[in-house]
Short mmCIF file of C-alpha atoms in Angstrom, two decimals:
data_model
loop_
_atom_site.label_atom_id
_atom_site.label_comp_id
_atom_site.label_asym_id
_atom_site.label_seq_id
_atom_site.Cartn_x
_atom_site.Cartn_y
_atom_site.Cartn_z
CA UNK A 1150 -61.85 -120.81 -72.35
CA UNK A 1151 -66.05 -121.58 -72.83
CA UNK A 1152 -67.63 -120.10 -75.67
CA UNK A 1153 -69.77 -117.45 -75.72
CA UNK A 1154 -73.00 -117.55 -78.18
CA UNK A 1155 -72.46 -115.12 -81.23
CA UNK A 1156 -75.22 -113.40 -80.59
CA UNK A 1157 -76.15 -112.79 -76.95
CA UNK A 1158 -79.92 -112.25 -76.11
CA UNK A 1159 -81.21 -109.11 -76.54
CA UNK A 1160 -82.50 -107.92 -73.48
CA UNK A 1161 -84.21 -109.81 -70.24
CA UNK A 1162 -87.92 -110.53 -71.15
CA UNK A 1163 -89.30 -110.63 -67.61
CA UNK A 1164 -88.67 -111.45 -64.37
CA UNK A 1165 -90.78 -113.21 -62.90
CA UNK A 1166 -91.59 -113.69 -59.20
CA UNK A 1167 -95.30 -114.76 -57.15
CA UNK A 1168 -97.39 -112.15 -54.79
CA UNK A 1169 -100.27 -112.89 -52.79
CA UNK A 1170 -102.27 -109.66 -54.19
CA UNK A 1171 -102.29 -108.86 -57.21
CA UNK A 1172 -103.86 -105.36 -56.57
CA UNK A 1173 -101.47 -104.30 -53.82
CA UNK A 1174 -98.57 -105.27 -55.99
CA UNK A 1175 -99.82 -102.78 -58.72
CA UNK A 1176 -100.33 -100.28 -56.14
CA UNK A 1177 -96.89 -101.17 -55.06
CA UNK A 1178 -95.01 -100.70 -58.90
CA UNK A 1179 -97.22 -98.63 -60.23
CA UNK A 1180 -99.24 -95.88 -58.07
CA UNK A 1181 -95.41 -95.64 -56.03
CA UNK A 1182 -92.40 -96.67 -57.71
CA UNK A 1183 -93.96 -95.48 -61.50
CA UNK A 1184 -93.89 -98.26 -63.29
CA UNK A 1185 -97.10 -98.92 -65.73
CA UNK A 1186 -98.76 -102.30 -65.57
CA UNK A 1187 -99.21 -102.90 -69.18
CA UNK A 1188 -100.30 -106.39 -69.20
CA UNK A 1189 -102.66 -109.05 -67.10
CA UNK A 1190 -103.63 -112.05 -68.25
CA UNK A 1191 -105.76 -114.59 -66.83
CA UNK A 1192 -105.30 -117.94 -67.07
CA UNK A 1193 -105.83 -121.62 -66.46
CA UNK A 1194 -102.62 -124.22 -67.04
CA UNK A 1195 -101.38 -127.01 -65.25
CA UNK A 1196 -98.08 -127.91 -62.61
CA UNK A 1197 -96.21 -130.78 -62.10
CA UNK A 1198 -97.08 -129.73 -58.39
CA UNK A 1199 -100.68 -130.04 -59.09
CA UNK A 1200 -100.65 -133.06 -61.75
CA UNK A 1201 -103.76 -133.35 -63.94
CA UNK A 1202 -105.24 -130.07 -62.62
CA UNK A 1203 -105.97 -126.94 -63.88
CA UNK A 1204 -104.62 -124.26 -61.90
CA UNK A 1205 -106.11 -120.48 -62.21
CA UNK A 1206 -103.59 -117.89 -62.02
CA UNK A 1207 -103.65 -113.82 -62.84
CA UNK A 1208 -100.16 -113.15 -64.46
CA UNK A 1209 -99.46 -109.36 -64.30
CA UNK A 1210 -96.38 -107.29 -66.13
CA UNK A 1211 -94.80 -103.73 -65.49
CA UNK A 1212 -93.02 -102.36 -67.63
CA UNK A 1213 -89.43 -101.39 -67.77
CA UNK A 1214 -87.78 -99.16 -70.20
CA UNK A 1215 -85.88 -101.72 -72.02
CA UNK A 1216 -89.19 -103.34 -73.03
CA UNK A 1217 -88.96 -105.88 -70.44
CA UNK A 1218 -90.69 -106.27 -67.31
CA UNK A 1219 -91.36 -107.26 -63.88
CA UNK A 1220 -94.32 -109.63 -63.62
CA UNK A 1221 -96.04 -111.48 -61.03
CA UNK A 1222 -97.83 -114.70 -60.61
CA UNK A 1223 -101.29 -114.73 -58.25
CA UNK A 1224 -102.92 -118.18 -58.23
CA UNK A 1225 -107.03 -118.57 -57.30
CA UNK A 1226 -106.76 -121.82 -55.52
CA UNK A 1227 -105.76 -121.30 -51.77
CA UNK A 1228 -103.72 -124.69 -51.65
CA UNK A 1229 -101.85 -123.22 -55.05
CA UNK A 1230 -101.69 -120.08 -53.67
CA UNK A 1231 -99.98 -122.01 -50.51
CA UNK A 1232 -97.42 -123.87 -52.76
CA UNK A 1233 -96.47 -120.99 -54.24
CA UNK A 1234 -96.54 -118.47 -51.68
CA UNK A 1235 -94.28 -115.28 -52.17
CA UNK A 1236 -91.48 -115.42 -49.51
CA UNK A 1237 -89.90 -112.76 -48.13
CA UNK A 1238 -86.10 -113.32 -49.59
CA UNK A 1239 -82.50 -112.26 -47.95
CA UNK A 1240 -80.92 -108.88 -48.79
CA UNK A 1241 -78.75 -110.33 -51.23
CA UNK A 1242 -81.05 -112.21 -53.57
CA UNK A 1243 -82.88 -108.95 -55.03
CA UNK A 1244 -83.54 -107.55 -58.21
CA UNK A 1245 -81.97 -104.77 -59.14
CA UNK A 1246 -82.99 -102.07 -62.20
CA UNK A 1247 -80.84 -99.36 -63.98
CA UNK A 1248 -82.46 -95.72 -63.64
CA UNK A 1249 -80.74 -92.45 -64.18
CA UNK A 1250 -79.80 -90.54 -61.18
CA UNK A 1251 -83.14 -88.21 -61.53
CA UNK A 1252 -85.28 -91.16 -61.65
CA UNK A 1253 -83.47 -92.67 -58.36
CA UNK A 1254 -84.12 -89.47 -56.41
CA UNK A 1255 -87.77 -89.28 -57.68
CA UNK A 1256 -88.00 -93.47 -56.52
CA UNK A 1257 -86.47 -92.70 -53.38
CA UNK A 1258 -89.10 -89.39 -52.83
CA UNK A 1259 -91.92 -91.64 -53.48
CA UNK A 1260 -91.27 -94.58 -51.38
CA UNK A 1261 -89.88 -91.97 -48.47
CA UNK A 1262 -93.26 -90.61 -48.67
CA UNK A 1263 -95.38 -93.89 -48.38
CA UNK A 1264 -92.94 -94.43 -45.22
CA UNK A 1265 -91.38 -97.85 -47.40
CA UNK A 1266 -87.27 -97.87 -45.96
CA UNK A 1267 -85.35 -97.07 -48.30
CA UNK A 1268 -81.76 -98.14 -48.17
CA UNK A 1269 -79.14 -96.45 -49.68
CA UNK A 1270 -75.73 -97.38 -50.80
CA UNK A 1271 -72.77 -95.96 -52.82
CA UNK A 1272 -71.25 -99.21 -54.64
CA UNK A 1273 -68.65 -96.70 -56.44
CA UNK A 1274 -69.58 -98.12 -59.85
CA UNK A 1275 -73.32 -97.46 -58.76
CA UNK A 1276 -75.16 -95.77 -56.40
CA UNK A 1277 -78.30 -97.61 -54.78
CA UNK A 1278 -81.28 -97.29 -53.47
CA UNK A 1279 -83.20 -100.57 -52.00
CA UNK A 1280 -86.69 -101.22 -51.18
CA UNK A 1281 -89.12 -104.57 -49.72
CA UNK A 1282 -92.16 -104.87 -52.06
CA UNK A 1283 -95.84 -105.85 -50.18
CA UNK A 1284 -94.35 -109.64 -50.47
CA UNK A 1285 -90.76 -109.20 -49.03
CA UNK A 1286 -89.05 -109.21 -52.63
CA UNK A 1287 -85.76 -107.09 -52.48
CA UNK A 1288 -85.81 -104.54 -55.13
CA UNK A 1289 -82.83 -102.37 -56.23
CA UNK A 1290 -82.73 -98.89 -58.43
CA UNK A 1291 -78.88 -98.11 -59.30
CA UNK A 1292 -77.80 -94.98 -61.15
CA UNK A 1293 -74.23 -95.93 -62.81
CA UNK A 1294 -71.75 -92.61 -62.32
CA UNK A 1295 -70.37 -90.03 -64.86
CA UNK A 1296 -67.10 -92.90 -65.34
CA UNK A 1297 -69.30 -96.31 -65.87
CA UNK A 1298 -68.07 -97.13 -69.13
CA UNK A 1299 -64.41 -96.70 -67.90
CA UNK A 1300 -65.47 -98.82 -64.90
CA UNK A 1301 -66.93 -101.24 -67.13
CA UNK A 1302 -63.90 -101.80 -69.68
CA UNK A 1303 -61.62 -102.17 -66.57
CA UNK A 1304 -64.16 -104.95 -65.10
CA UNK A 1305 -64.82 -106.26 -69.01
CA UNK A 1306 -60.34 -106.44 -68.78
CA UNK A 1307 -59.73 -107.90 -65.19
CA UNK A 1308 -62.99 -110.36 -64.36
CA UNK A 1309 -61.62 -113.65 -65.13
CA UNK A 1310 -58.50 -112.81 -63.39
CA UNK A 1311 -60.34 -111.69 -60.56
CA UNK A 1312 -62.66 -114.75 -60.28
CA UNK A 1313 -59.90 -116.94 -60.98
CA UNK A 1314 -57.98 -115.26 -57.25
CA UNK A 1315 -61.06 -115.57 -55.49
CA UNK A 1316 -61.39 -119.18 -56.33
CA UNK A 1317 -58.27 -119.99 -55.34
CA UNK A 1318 -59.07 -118.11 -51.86
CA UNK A 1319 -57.27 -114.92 -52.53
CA UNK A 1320 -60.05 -112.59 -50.73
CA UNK A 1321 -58.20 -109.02 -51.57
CA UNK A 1322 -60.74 -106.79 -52.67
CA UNK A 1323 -60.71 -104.60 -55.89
CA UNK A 1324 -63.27 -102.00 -55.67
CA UNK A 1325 -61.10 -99.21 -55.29
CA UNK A 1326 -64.15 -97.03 -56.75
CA UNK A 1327 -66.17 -97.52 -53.09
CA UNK A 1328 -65.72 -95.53 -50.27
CA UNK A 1329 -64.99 -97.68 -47.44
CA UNK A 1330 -67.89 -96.45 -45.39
#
């Protein structure tokens, strides 16, 4: 069995992702979803893409409840920027952020009434709302249901088990909690 640290980390920092405008991004997390930008710094560093170069870039953060963030790279130079560019990503690679069930609704209202598509889904241990950002970047807003932390032991009880099946190509599936739509 591996071994897990003794103390795990606290809580995810930031995620970090690039956009090609910084001010429709804030728009974007801020004016529509609700989440404040609470930090932009401007900067000059240097890339092992760019060696011996200083590269300009505006390096925005909103916040998330936990105290960590969302934050997003824009870079000055157009053949940076080019490098770099934000790409629009497949459904599955996403991020996805915990919100109580009033906060999903009020997500969902706001998007809904910039005329973003909003996607919904009822995982069982979650229901889901998704949205595309200005730069294609998959986000998610889940609201866990009244039974999560009985969901959770169960998972927490039966995950290496169930890796360990699907591994060896045993492809039965154990989410008795979804509807199968």
């Amino acid at each position: 069995m591996t071994s897990v640290l003794s103390e795990l980390p606290f809580r995810l920092h930031h995620n970090a992702y690039v956009c090609a405008d910084q001010e429709r991004t804030r728009h974007f997390y801020e004016d529509i979803v609700g989440l404040p930008l609470v930090a932009t710094w401007i900067e000059q560093g240097q890339s092992p893409d760019f060696p011996g170069r200083e590269i300009s870039f505006a390096h925005t953060f909103f916040a998330i409840g936990d105290g960590g963030a969302l934050a997003f790279f824009q870079f000055a130079d157009p053949d940076v920027a080019a490098k770099f560019k934000a790409r629009q990503q497949p459904f599955y690679v996403h991020i996805a952020l915990a919100v109580s069930e009033t906060t999903l609704n009020e997500i969902k209202r706001r998007l809904t009434a910039e005329n973003i598509a909003v996607r919904e889904r009822d995982h069982g241990y979650c229901k889901s709302i998704y949205a595309s950002d200005p730069d294609g970047l998959m986000v998610e807003f889940t609201a866990d249901p009244d039974n999560a932390t009985e969901i959770d032991a169960w998972q927490r009880a039966t995950a290496h088990d169930s890796l360990k099946r699907w591994m060896a190509g045993d492809r039965t599936v154990n989410n008795s909690f979804r509807s199968h739509e």
